[in-house]
Amino acid sequence: MHSYTRAEARERAKLFRKGFRQSLADCLDPDIRRKIERIDQAAAARGAQELAALHKVQADARQDLAAAKAIERTTPCADRAAAREARKQAEQRVRLAERAVQRAEQS
């Protein structure tokens, strides 16, 4: 996963266009390739950190869901509706976290 900042994306696009024009003329500057690779490495490192953070959020959401299910099963009948609502909210957070992880892994 790569996570480019706006400035990195603009700079990378500019370097790519410049490199493309130079490659058409068969005089590609190796400095352009090094700059693009440096931008890609920084974006890959940032993307790995973001993916790790998303996995942590997903694990925390699953843990919260397990706790909510246990609370729902052990509450008295009078409080069960509130516990059920808390479980449903925890399930929603798990679904959102799973979607975020899937989107991040696909890109």
PDB file of N, CA and C in Angstrom:
ATOM      1  N   MET A   1       0.846  -1.168   0.000  1.00  0.00           N
ATOM      2  CA  MET A   1       0.000   0.000   0.000  1.00  0.00           C
ATOM      3  C   MET A   1       0.896   1.238   0.000  1.00  0.00           C
ATOM      4  N   HIS A   2       0.542   2.197  -0.817  1.00  0.00           N
ATOM      5  CA  HIS A   2       1.248   3.470  -0.866  1.00  0.00           C
ATOM      6  C   HIS A   2       0.304   4.560  -0.395  1.00  0.00           C
ATOM      7  N   SER A   3       0.837   5.504   0.332  1.00  0.00           N
ATOM      8  CA  SER A   3       0.050   6.632   0.804  1.00  0.00           C
ATOM      9  C   SER A   3       0.805   7.910   0.459  1.00  0.00           C
ATOM     10  N   TYR A   4       0.464   8.478  -0.691  1.00  0.00           N
ATOM     11  CA  TYR A   4       1.140   9.683  -1.163  1.00  0.00           C
ATOM     12  C   TYR A   4       0.478  10.916  -0.573  1.00  0.00           C
ATOM     13  N   THR A   5       1.289  11.883  -0.179  1.00  0.00           N
ATOM     14  CA  THR A   5       0.742  13.183   0.180  1.00  0.00           C
ATOM     15  C   THR A   5       0.415  13.910  -1.123  1.00  0.00           C
ATOM     16  N   ARG A   6      -0.315  14.992  -1.044  1.00  0.00           N
ATOM     17  CA  ARG A   6      -0.655  15.726  -2.266  1.00  0.00           C
ATOM     18  C   ARG A   6       0.602  16.251  -2.954  1.00  0.00           C
ATOM     19  N   ALA A   7       1.522  16.757  -2.157  1.00  0.00           N
ATOM     20  CA  ALA A   7       2.765  17.290  -2.730  1.00  0.00           C
ATOM     21  C   ALA A   7       3.568  16.171  -3.395  1.00  0.00           C
ATOM     22  N   GLU A   8       3.624  15.004  -2.764  1.00  0.00           N
ATOM     23  CA  GLU A   8       4.352  13.879  -3.356  1.00  0.00           C
ATOM     24  C   GLU A   8       3.698  13.423  -4.652  1.00  0.00           C
ATOM     25  N   ALA A   9       2.375  13.375  -4.668  1.00  0.00           N
ATOM     26  CA  ALA A   9       1.676  12.955  -5.881  1.00  0.00           C
ATOM     27  C   ALA A   9       1.930  13.933  -7.028  1.00  0.00           C
ATOM     28  N   ARG A  10       1.897  15.228  -6.721  1.00  0.00           N
ATOM     29  CA  ARG A  10       2.175  16.225  -7.765  1.00  0.00           C
ATOM     30  C   ARG A  10       3.604  16.107  -8.267  1.00  0.00           C
ATOM     31  N   GLU A  11       4.546  15.986  -7.333  1.00  0.00           N
ATOM     32  CA  GLU A  11       5.958  15.894  -7.718  1.00  0.00           C
ATOM     33  C   GLU A  11       6.228  14.623  -8.521  1.00  0.00           C
ATOM     34  N   ARG A  12       5.616  13.519  -8.088  1.00  0.00           N
ATOM     35  CA  ARG A  12       5.817  12.248  -8.802  1.00  0.00           C
ATOM     36  C   ARG A  12       5.242  12.335 -10.211  1.00  0.00           C
ATOM     37  N   ALA A  13       4.061  12.927 -10.350  1.00  0.00           N
ATOM     38  CA  ALA A  13       3.453  13.075 -11.676  1.00  0.00           C
ATOM     39  C   ALA A  13       4.314  13.963 -12.568  1.00  0.00           C
ATOM     40  N   LYS A  14       4.834  15.042 -11.993  1.00  0.00           N
ATOM     41  CA  LYS A  14       5.694  15.947 -12.766  1.00  0.00           C
ATOM     42  C   LYS A  14       6.961  15.219 -13.222  1.00  0.00           C
ATOM     43  N   LEU A  15       7.573  14.466 -12.316  1.00  0.00           N
ATOM     44  CA  LEU A  15       8.779  13.719 -12.671  1.00  0.00           C
ATOM     45  C   LEU A  15       8.483  12.629 -13.702  1.00  0.00           C
ATOM     46  N   PHE A  16       7.325  11.998 -13.560  1.00  0.00           N
ATOM     47  CA  PHE A  16       6.956  10.957 -14.519  1.00  0.00           C
ATOM     48  C   PHE A  16       6.803  11.549 -15.921  1.00  0.00           C
ATOM     49  N   ARG A  17       6.100  12.675 -16.011  1.00  0.00           N
ATOM     50  CA  ARG A  17       5.930  13.317 -17.322  1.00  0.00           C
ATOM     51  C   ARG A  17       7.270  13.727 -17.919  1.00  0.00           C
ATOM     52  N   LYS A  18       8.124  14.286 -17.072  1.00  0.00           N
ATOM     53  CA  LYS A  18       9.441  14.701 -17.538  1.00  0.00           C
ATOM     54  C   LYS A  18      10.253  13.487 -18.001  1.00  0.00           C
ATOM     55  N   GLY A  19      10.200  12.407 -17.227  1.00  0.00           N
ATOM     56  CA  GLY A  19      10.904  11.187 -17.607  1.00  0.00           C
ATOM     57  C   GLY A  19      10.341  10.564 -18.868  1.00  0.00           C
ATOM     58  N   PHE A  20       9.034  10.645 -19.041  1.00  0.00           N
ATOM     59  CA  PHE A  20       8.416  10.092 -20.248  1.00  0.00           C
ATOM     60  C   PHE A  20       8.879  10.844 -21.483  1.00  0.00           C
ATOM     61  N   ARG A  21       8.895  12.170 -21.376  1.00  0.00           N
ATOM     62  CA  ARG A  21       9.369  12.963 -22.511  1.00  0.00           C
ATOM     63  C   ARG A  21      10.841  12.660 -22.812  1.00  0.00           C
ATOM     64  N   GLN A  22      11.634  12.522 -21.766  1.00  0.00           N
ATOM     65  CA  GLN A  22      13.055  12.217 -21.977  1.00  0.00           C
ATOM     66  C   GLN A  22      13.242  10.820 -22.561  1.00  0.00           C
ATOM     67  N   SER A  23      12.414   9.863 -22.152  1.00  0.00           N
ATOM     68  CA  SER A  23      12.569   8.510 -22.685  1.00  0.00           C
ATOM     69  C   SER A  23      12.175   8.453 -24.163  1.00  0.00           C
ATOM     70  N   LEU A  24      11.260   9.312 -24.577  1.00  0.00           N
ATOM     71  CA  LEU A  24      10.925   9.369 -25.999  1.00  0.00           C
ATOM     72  C   LEU A  24      12.115   9.872 -26.812  1.00  0.00           C
ATOM     73  N   ALA A  25      12.917  10.715 -26.192  1.00  0.00           N
ATOM     74  CA  ALA A  25      14.092  11.251 -26.872  1.00  0.00           C
ATOM     75  C   ALA A  25      15.340  10.400 -26.605  1.00  0.00           C
ATOM     76  N   ASP A  26      15.201   9.310 -25.873  1.00  0.00           N
ATOM     77  CA  ASP A  26      16.309   8.406 -25.532  1.00  0.00           C
ATOM     78  C   ASP A  26      17.431   9.101 -24.768  1.00  0.00           C
ATOM     79  N   CYS A  27      17.084   9.991 -23.871  1.00  0.00           N
ATOM     80  CA  CYS A  27      18.103  10.630 -23.030  1.00  0.00           C
ATOM     81  C   CYS A  27      17.569  10.766 -21.608  1.00  0.00           C
ATOM     82  N   LEU A  28      17.193   9.639 -20.996  1.00  0.00           N
ATOM     83  CA  LEU A  28      16.586   9.633 -19.666  1.00  0.00           C
ATOM     84  C   LEU A  28      17.627   9.936 -18.598  1.00  0.00           C
ATOM     85  N   ASP A  29      17.332  10.899 -17.770  1.00  0.00           N
ATOM     86  CA  ASP A  29      18.198  11.298 -16.666  1.00  0.00           C
ATOM     87  C   ASP A  29      17.984  10.326 -15.495  1.00  0.00           C
ATOM     88  N   PRO A  30      19.014   9.641 -15.010  1.00  0.00           N
ATOM     89  CA  PRO A  30      18.835   8.685 -13.906  1.00  0.00           C
ATOM     90  C   PRO A  30      18.421   9.360 -12.598  1.00  0.00           C
ATOM     91  N   ASP A  31      18.642  10.646 -12.473  1.00  0.00           N
ATOM     92  CA  ASP A  31      18.240  11.373 -11.275  1.00  0.00           C
ATOM     93  C   ASP A  31      16.718  11.376 -11.125  1.00  0.00           C
ATOM     94  N   ILE A  32      16.004  11.414 -12.232  1.00  0.00           N
ATOM     95  CA  ILE A  32      14.537  11.398 -12.196  1.00  0.00           C
ATOM     96  C   ILE A  32      14.047  10.076 -11.616  1.00  0.00           C
ATOM     97  N   ARG A  33      14.621   8.979 -12.069  1.00  0.00           N
ATOM     98  CA  ARG A  33      14.235   7.660 -11.569  1.00  0.00           C
ATOM     99  C   ARG A  33      14.517   7.545 -10.068  1.00  0.00           C
ATOM    100  N   ARG A  34      15.650   8.074  -9.615  1.00  0.00           N
ATOM    101  CA  ARG A  34      15.988   8.020  -8.191  1.00  0.00           C
ATOM    102  C   ARG A  34      15.001   8.840  -7.355  1.00  0.00           C
ATOM    103  N   LYS A  35      14.610  10.003  -7.862  1.00  0.00           N
ATOM    104  CA  LYS A  35      13.652  10.837  -7.132  1.00  0.00           C
ATOM    105  C   LYS A  35      12.295  10.146  -7.030  1.00  0.00           C
ATOM    106  N   ILE A  36      11.859   9.516  -8.118  1.00  0.00           N
ATOM    107  CA  ILE A  36      10.578   8.800  -8.101  1.00  0.00           C
ATOM    108  C   ILE A  36      10.646   7.638  -7.118  1.00  0.00           C
ATOM    109  N   GLU A  37      11.749   6.898  -7.129  1.00  0.00           N
ATOM    110  CA  GLU A  37      11.897   5.774  -6.206  1.00  0.00           C
ATOM    111  C   GLU A  37      11.915   6.241  -4.752  1.00  0.00           C
ATOM    112  N   ARG A  38      12.541   7.373  -4.487  1.00  0.00           N
ATOM    113  CA  ARG A  38      12.580   7.907  -3.125  1.00  0.00           C
ATOM    114  C   ARG A  38      11.170   8.292  -2.664  1.00  0.00           C
ATOM    115  N   ILE A  39      10.389   8.898  -3.547  1.00  0.00           N
ATOM    116  CA  ILE A  39       9.004   9.249  -3.217  1.00  0.00           C
ATOM    117  C   ILE A  39       8.187   7.983  -2.975  1.00  0.00           C
ATOM    118  N   ASP A  40       8.377   6.970  -3.836  1.00  0.00           N
ATOM    119  CA  ASP A  40       7.651   5.710  -3.673  1.00  0.00           C
ATOM    120  C   ASP A  40       7.997   5.023  -2.358  1.00  0.00           C
ATOM    121  N   GLN A  41       9.264   5.048  -1.970  1.00  0.00           N
ATOM    122  CA  GLN A  41       9.666   4.415  -0.715  1.00  0.00           C
ATOM    123  C   GLN A  41       9.045   5.115   0.492  1.00  0.00           C
ATOM    124  N   ALA A  42       9.028   6.429   0.457  1.00  0.00           N
ATOM    125  CA  ALA A  42       8.416   7.173   1.566  1.00  0.00           C
ATOM    126  C   ALA A  42       6.919   6.882   1.641  1.00  0.00           C
ATOM    127  N   ALA A  43       6.263   6.820   0.495  1.00  0.00           N
ATOM    128  CA  ALA A  43       4.828   6.541   0.468  1.00  0.00           C
ATOM    129  C   ALA A  43       4.546   5.105   0.915  1.00  0.00           C
ATOM    130  N   ALA A  44       5.415   4.167   0.545  1.00  0.00           N
ATOM    131  CA  ALA A  44       5.226   2.782   0.968  1.00  0.00           C
ATOM    132  C   ALA A  44       5.396   2.637   2.478  1.00  0.00           C
ATOM    133  N   ALA A  45       6.369   3.322   3.040  1.00  0.00           N
ATOM    134  CA  ALA A  45       6.570   3.274   4.491  1.00  0.00           C
ATOM    135  C   ALA A  45       5.362   3.862   5.220  1.00  0.00           C
ATOM    136  N   ARG A  46       4.872   4.999   4.723  1.00  0.00           N
ATOM    137  CA  ARG A  46       3.698   5.627   5.328  1.00  0.00           C
ATOM    138  C   ARG A  46       2.473   4.720   5.185  1.00  0.00           C
ATOM    139  N   GLY A  47       2.333   4.087   4.037  1.00  0.00           N
ATOM    140  CA  GLY A  47       1.214   3.187   3.821  1.00  0.00           C
ATOM    141  C   GLY A  47       1.259   1.983   4.744  1.00  0.00           C
ATOM    142  N   ALA A  48       2.447   1.448   4.992  1.00  0.00           N
ATOM    143  CA  ALA A  48       2.587   0.313   5.902  1.00  0.00           C
ATOM    144  C   ALA A  48       2.190   0.707   7.322  1.00  0.00           C
ATOM    145  N   GLN A  49       2.567   1.908   7.736  1.00  0.00           N
ATOM    146  CA  GLN A  49       2.182   2.388   9.064  1.00  0.00           C
ATOM    147  C   GLN A  49       0.667   2.548   9.167  1.00  0.00           C
ATOM    148  N   GLU A  50       0.067   3.095   8.126  1.00  0.00           N
ATOM    149  CA  GLU A  50      -1.384   3.280   8.144  1.00  0.00           C
ATOM    150  C   GLU A  50      -2.114   1.944   8.141  1.00  0.00           C
ATOM    151  N   LEU A  51      -1.604   0.979   7.391  1.00  0.00           N
ATOM    152  CA  LEU A  51      -2.223  -0.342   7.360  1.00  0.00           C
ATOM    153  C   LEU A  51      -2.109  -1.017   8.725  1.00  0.00           C
ATOM    154  N   ALA A  52      -0.968  -0.894   9.372  1.00  0.00           N
ATOM    155  CA  ALA A  52      -0.807  -1.465  10.711  1.00  0.00           C
ATOM    156  C   ALA A  52      -1.780  -0.822  11.690  1.00  0.00           C
ATOM    157  N   ALA A  53      -1.977   0.488  11.570  1.00  0.00           N
ATOM    158  CA  ALA A  53      -2.923   1.185  12.440  1.00  0.00           C
ATOM    159  C   ALA A  53      -4.357   0.714  12.181  1.00  0.00           C
ATOM    160  N   LEU A  54      -4.688   0.481  10.910  1.00  0.00           N
ATOM    161  CA  LEU A  54      -6.027  -0.023  10.585  1.00  0.00           C
ATOM    162  C   LEU A  54      -6.240  -1.419  11.140  1.00  0.00           C
ATOM    163  N   HIS A  55      -5.214  -2.255  11.078  1.00  0.00           N
ATOM    164  CA  HIS A  55      -5.329  -3.603  11.649  1.00  0.00           C
ATOM    165  C   HIS A  55      -5.526  -3.536  13.167  1.00  0.00           C
ATOM    166  N   LYS A  56      -4.877  -2.580  13.811  1.00  0.00           N
ATOM    167  CA  LYS A  56      -5.039  -2.415  15.255  1.00  0.00           C
ATOM    168  C   LYS A  56      -6.458  -1.961  15.576  1.00  0.00           C
ATOM    169  N   VAL A  57      -6.979  -1.025  14.797  1.00  0.00           N
ATOM    170  CA  VAL A  57      -8.354  -0.556  15.004  1.00  0.00           C
ATOM    171  C   VAL A  57      -9.331  -1.714  14.810  1.00  0.00           C
ATOM    172  N   GLN A  58      -9.076  -2.545  13.798  1.00  0.00           N
ATOM    173  CA  GLN A  58      -9.946  -3.689  13.541  1.00  0.00           C
ATOM    174  C   GLN A  58      -9.903  -4.678  14.709  1.00  0.00           C
ATOM    175  N   ALA A  59      -8.717  -4.960  15.221  1.00  0.00           N
ATOM    176  CA  ALA A  59      -8.587  -5.884  16.351  1.00  0.00           C
ATOM    177  C   ALA A  59      -9.279  -5.328  17.591  1.00  0.00           C
ATOM    178  N   ASP A  60      -9.132  -4.028  17.834  1.00  0.00           N
ATOM    179  CA  ASP A  60      -9.803  -3.397  18.981  1.00  0.00           C
ATOM    180  C   ASP A  60     -11.320  -3.466  18.829  1.00  0.00           C
ATOM    181  N   ALA A  61     -11.808  -3.247  17.615  1.00  0.00           N
ATOM    182  CA  ALA A  61     -13.255  -3.304  17.377  1.00  0.00           C
ATOM    183  C   ALA A  61     -13.780  -4.714  17.604  1.00  0.00           C
ATOM    184  N   ARG A  62     -13.026  -5.715  17.171  1.00  0.00           N
ATOM    185  CA  ARG A  62     -13.455  -7.105  17.401  1.00  0.00           C
ATOM    186  C   ARG A  62     -13.456  -7.436  18.890  1.00  0.00           C
ATOM    187  N   GLN A  63     -12.473  -6.930  19.623  1.00  0.00           N
ATOM    188  CA  GLN A  63     -12.419  -7.157  21.065  1.00  0.00           C
ATOM    189  C   GLN A  63     -13.608  -6.494  21.753  1.00  0.00           C
ATOM    190  N   ASP A  64     -13.942  -5.281  21.326  1.00  0.00           N
ATOM    191  CA  ASP A  64     -15.101  -4.580  21.881  1.00  0.00           C
ATOM    192  C   ASP A  64     -16.392  -5.333  21.577  1.00  0.00           C
ATOM    193  N   LEU A  65     -16.488  -5.912  20.387  1.00  0.00           N
ATOM    194  CA  LEU A  65     -17.669  -6.692  20.028  1.00  0.00           C
ATOM    195  C   LEU A  65     -17.792  -7.922  20.908  1.00  0.00           C
ATOM    196  N   ALA A  66     -16.694  -8.606  21.159  1.00  0.00           N
ATOM    197  CA  ALA A  66     -16.734  -9.788  22.020  1.00  0.00           C
ATOM    198  C   ALA A  66     -17.186  -9.403  23.429  1.00  0.00           C
ATOM    199  N   ALA A  67     -16.697  -8.278  23.925  1.00  0.00           N
ATOM    200  CA  ALA A  67     -17.110  -7.822  25.253  1.00  0.00           C
ATOM    201  C   ALA A  67     -18.592  -7.452  25.263  1.00  0.00           C
ATOM    202  N   ALA A  68     -19.058  -6.809  24.206  1.00  0.00           N
ATOM    203  CA  ALA A  68     -20.472  -6.417  24.130  1.00  0.00           C
ATOM    204  C   ALA A  68     -21.378  -7.644  24.084  1.00  0.00           C
ATOM    205  N   LYS A  69     -20.954  -8.679  23.370  1.00  0.00           N
ATOM    206  CA  LYS A  69     -21.748  -9.917  23.326  1.00  0.00           C
ATOM    207  C   LYS A  69     -21.807 -10.580  24.695  1.00  0.00           C
ATOM    208  N   ALA A  70     -20.678 -10.585  25.404  1.00  0.00           N
ATOM    209  CA  ALA A  70     -20.658 -11.183  26.740  1.00  0.00           C
ATOM    210  C   ALA A  70     -21.553 -10.406  27.692  1.00  0.00           C
ATOM    211  N   ILE A  71     -21.512  -9.091  27.598  1.00  0.00           N
ATOM    212  CA  ILE A  71     -22.366  -8.264  28.461  1.00  0.00           C
ATOM    213  C   ILE A  71     -23.831  -8.500  28.134  1.00  0.00           C
ATOM    214  N   GLU A  72     -24.150  -8.611  26.858  1.00  0.00           N
ATOM    215  CA  GLU A  72     -25.551  -8.836  26.462  1.00  0.00           C
ATOM    216  C   GLU A  72     -26.066 -10.160  27.007  1.00  0.00           C
ATOM    217  N   ARG A  73     -25.242 -11.173  26.994  1.00  0.00           N
ATOM    218  CA  ARG A  73     -25.671 -12.494  27.460  1.00  0.00           C
ATOM    219  C   ARG A  73     -25.822 -12.565  28.978  1.00  0.00           C
ATOM    220  N   THR A  74     -25.140 -11.687  29.685  1.00  0.00           N
ATOM    221  CA  THR A  74     -25.157 -11.779  31.143  1.00  0.00           C
ATOM    222  C   THR A  74     -25.998 -10.705  31.818  1.00  0.00           C
ATOM    223  N   THR A  75     -26.628  -9.829  31.067  1.00  0.00           N
ATOM    224  CA  THR A  75     -27.429  -8.771  31.688  1.00  0.00           C
ATOM    225  C   THR A  75     -28.814  -9.292  32.033  1.00  0.00           C
ATOM    226  N   PRO A  76     -29.427  -8.700  33.037  1.00  0.00           N
ATOM    227  CA  PRO A  76     -30.811  -9.064  33.355  1.00  0.00           C
ATOM    228  C   PRO A  76     -31.757  -8.611  32.235  1.00  0.00           C
ATOM    229  N   CYS A  77     -32.919  -9.183  32.215  1.00  0.00           N
ATOM    230  CA  CYS A  77     -33.886  -8.909  31.142  1.00  0.00           C
ATOM    231  C   CYS A  77     -34.230  -7.423  31.025  1.00  0.00           C
ATOM    232  N   ALA A  78     -34.261  -6.710  32.119  1.00  0.00           N
ATOM    233  CA  ALA A  78     -34.639  -5.291  32.090  1.00  0.00           C
ATOM    234  C   ALA A  78     -33.617  -4.456  31.323  1.00  0.00           C
ATOM    235  N   ASP A  79     -32.358  -4.830  31.369  1.00  0.00           N
ATOM    236  CA  ASP A  79     -31.305  -4.052  30.717  1.00  0.00           C
ATOM    237  C   ASP A  79     -30.853  -4.650  29.384  1.00  0.00           C
ATOM    238  N   ARG A  80     -31.498  -5.702  28.951  1.00  0.00           N
ATOM    239  CA  ARG A  80     -31.045  -6.404  27.762  1.00  0.00           C
ATOM    240  C   ARG A  80     -31.191  -5.561  26.489  1.00  0.00           C
ATOM    241  N   ALA A  81     -32.184  -4.696  26.397  1.00  0.00           N
ATOM    242  CA  ALA A  81     -32.371  -3.868  25.193  1.00  0.00           C
ATOM    243  C   ALA A  81     -31.195  -2.911  25.007  1.00  0.00           C
ATOM    244  N   ALA A  82     -30.735  -2.322  26.084  1.00  0.00           N
ATOM    245  CA  ALA A  82     -29.588  -1.419  25.991  1.00  0.00           C
ATOM    246  C   ALA A  82     -28.326  -2.192  25.614  1.00  0.00           C
ATOM    247  N   ALA A  83     -28.180  -3.381  26.170  1.00  0.00           N
ATOM    248  CA  ALA A  83     -27.017  -4.214  25.850  1.00  0.00           C
ATOM    249  C   ALA A  83     -27.059  -4.651  24.386  1.00  0.00           C
ATOM    250  N   ARG A  84     -28.241  -4.951  23.881  1.00  0.00           N
ATOM    251  CA  ARG A  84     -28.398  -5.349  22.479  1.00  0.00           C
ATOM    252  C   ARG A  84     -28.028  -4.190  21.552  1.00  0.00           C
ATOM    253  N   GLU A  85     -28.440  -2.991  21.921  1.00  0.00           N
ATOM    254  CA  GLU A  85     -28.099  -1.811  21.124  1.00  0.00           C
ATOM    255  C   GLU A  85     -26.585  -1.570  21.125  1.00  0.00           C
ATOM    256  N   ALA A  86     -25.958  -1.766  22.268  1.00  0.00           N
ATOM    257  CA  ALA A  86     -24.501  -1.613  22.355  1.00  0.00           C
ATOM    258  C   ALA A  86     -23.804  -2.658  21.483  1.00  0.00           C
ATOM    259  N   ARG A  87     -24.333  -3.880  21.464  1.00  0.00           N
ATOM    260  CA  ARG A  87     -23.750  -4.927  20.614  1.00  0.00           C
ATOM    261  C   ARG A  87     -23.900  -4.579  19.142  1.00  0.00           C
ATOM    262  N   LYS A  88     -25.042  -4.057  18.764  1.00  0.00           N
ATOM    263  CA  LYS A  88     -25.257  -3.683  17.366  1.00  0.00           C
ATOM    264  C   LYS A  88     -24.310  -2.565  16.938  1.00  0.00           C
ATOM    265  N   GLN A  89     -24.073  -1.618  17.821  1.00  0.00           N
ATOM    266  CA  GLN A  89     -23.124  -0.547  17.517  1.00  0.00           C
ATOM    267  C   GLN A  89     -21.706  -1.097  17.389  1.00  0.00           C
ATOM    268  N   ALA A  90     -21.364  -2.058  18.244  1.00  0.00           N
ATOM    269  CA  ALA A  90     -20.039  -2.683  18.165  1.00  0.00           C
ATOM    270  C   ALA A  90     -19.896  -3.459  16.858  1.00  0.00           C
ATOM    271  N   GLU A  91     -20.952  -4.145  16.435  1.00  0.00           N
ATOM    272  CA  GLU A  91     -20.917  -4.855  15.152  1.00  0.00           C
ATOM    273  C   GLU A  91     -20.723  -3.884  13.996  1.00  0.00           C
ATOM    274  N   GLN A  92     -21.370  -2.735  14.072  1.00  0.00           N
ATOM    275  CA  GLN A  92     -21.220  -1.719  13.028  1.00  0.00           C
ATOM    276  C   GLN A  92     -19.782  -1.221  12.957  1.00  0.00           C
ATOM    277  N   ARG A  93     -19.169  -0.984  14.119  1.00  0.00           N
ATOM    278  CA  ARG A  93     -17.768  -0.551  14.138  1.00  0.00           C
ATOM    279  C   ARG A  93     -16.849  -1.611  13.535  1.00  0.00           C
ATOM    280  N   VAL A  94     -17.140  -2.894  13.797  1.00  0.00           N
ATOM    281  CA  VAL A  94     -16.328  -3.972  13.221  1.00  0.00           C
ATOM    282  C   VAL A  94     -16.472  -3.971  11.707  1.00  0.00           C
ATOM    283  N   ARG A  95     -17.695  -3.829  11.214  1.00  0.00           N
ATOM    284  CA  ARG A  95     -17.903  -3.811   9.760  1.00  0.00           C
ATOM    285  C   ARG A  95     -17.168  -2.639   9.110  1.00  0.00           C
ATOM    286  N   LEU A  96     -17.248  -1.461   9.714  1.00  0.00           N
ATOM    287  CA  LEU A  96     -16.550  -0.294   9.174  1.00  0.00           C
ATOM    288  C   LEU A  96     -15.036  -0.506   9.165  1.00  0.00           C
ATOM    289  N   ALA A  97     -14.521  -1.073  10.236  1.00  0.00           N
ATOM    290  CA  ALA A  97     -13.073  -1.332  10.312  1.00  0.00           C
ATOM    291  C   ALA A  97     -12.653  -2.357   9.264  1.00  0.00           C
ATOM    292  N   GLU A  98     -13.454  -3.409   9.071  1.00  0.00           N
ATOM    293  CA  GLU A  98     -13.120  -4.427   8.073  1.00  0.00           C
ATOM    294  C   GLU A  98     -13.132  -3.847   6.667  1.00  0.00           C
ATOM    295  N   ARG A  99     -14.098  -2.987   6.378  1.00  0.00           N
ATOM    296  CA  ARG A  99     -14.145  -2.351   5.050  1.00  0.00           C
ATOM    297  C   ARG A  99     -12.938  -1.453   4.826  1.00  0.00           C
ATOM    298  N   ALA A 100     -12.556  -0.726   5.843  1.00  0.00           N
ATOM    299  CA  ALA A 100     -11.400   0.163   5.726  1.00  0.00           C
ATOM    300  C   ALA A 100     -10.123  -0.643   5.470  1.00  0.00           C
ATOM    301  N   VAL A 101      -9.973  -1.765   6.156  1.00  0.00           N
ATOM    302  CA  VAL A 101      -8.794  -2.611   5.953  1.00  0.00           C
ATOM    303  C   VAL A 101      -8.812  -3.198   4.553  1.00  0.00           C
ATOM    304  N   GLN A 102      -9.962  -3.663   4.085  1.00  0.00           N
ATOM    305  CA  GLN A 102     -10.054  -4.230   2.741  1.00  0.00           C
ATOM    306  C   GLN A 102      -9.706  -3.192   1.677  1.00  0.00           C
ATOM    307  N   ARG A 103     -10.240  -1.980   1.824  1.00  0.00           N
ATOM    308  CA  ARG A 103      -9.923  -0.927   0.850  1.00  0.00           C
ATOM    309  C   ARG A 103      -8.438  -0.612   0.849  1.00  0.00           C
ATOM    310  N   ALA A 104      -7.848  -0.562   2.027  1.00  0.00           N
ATOM    311  CA  ALA A 104      -6.423  -0.241   2.125  1.00  0.00           C
ATOM    312  C   ALA A 104      -5.558  -1.354   1.521  1.00  0.00           C
ATOM    313  N   GLU A 105      -5.944  -2.599   1.737  1.00  0.00           N
ATOM    314  CA  GLU A 105      -5.154  -3.705   1.197  1.00  0.00           C
ATOM    315  C   GLU A 105      -5.283  -3.820  -0.309  1.00  0.00           C
ATOM    316  N   GLN A 106      -6.414  -3.386  -0.856  1.00  0.00           N
ATOM    317  CA  GLN A 106      -6.617  -3.480  -2.306  1.00  0.00           C
ATOM    318  C   GLN A 106      -5.894  -2.373  -3.056  1.00  0.00           C
ATOM    319  N   SER A 107      -5.680  -1.251  -2.410  1.00  0.00           N
ATOM    320  CA  SER A 107      -5.038  -0.138  -3.117  1.00  0.00           C
ATOM    321  C   SER A 107      -3.534  -0.184  -2.990  1.00  0.00           C
TER     322      SER A 107
END
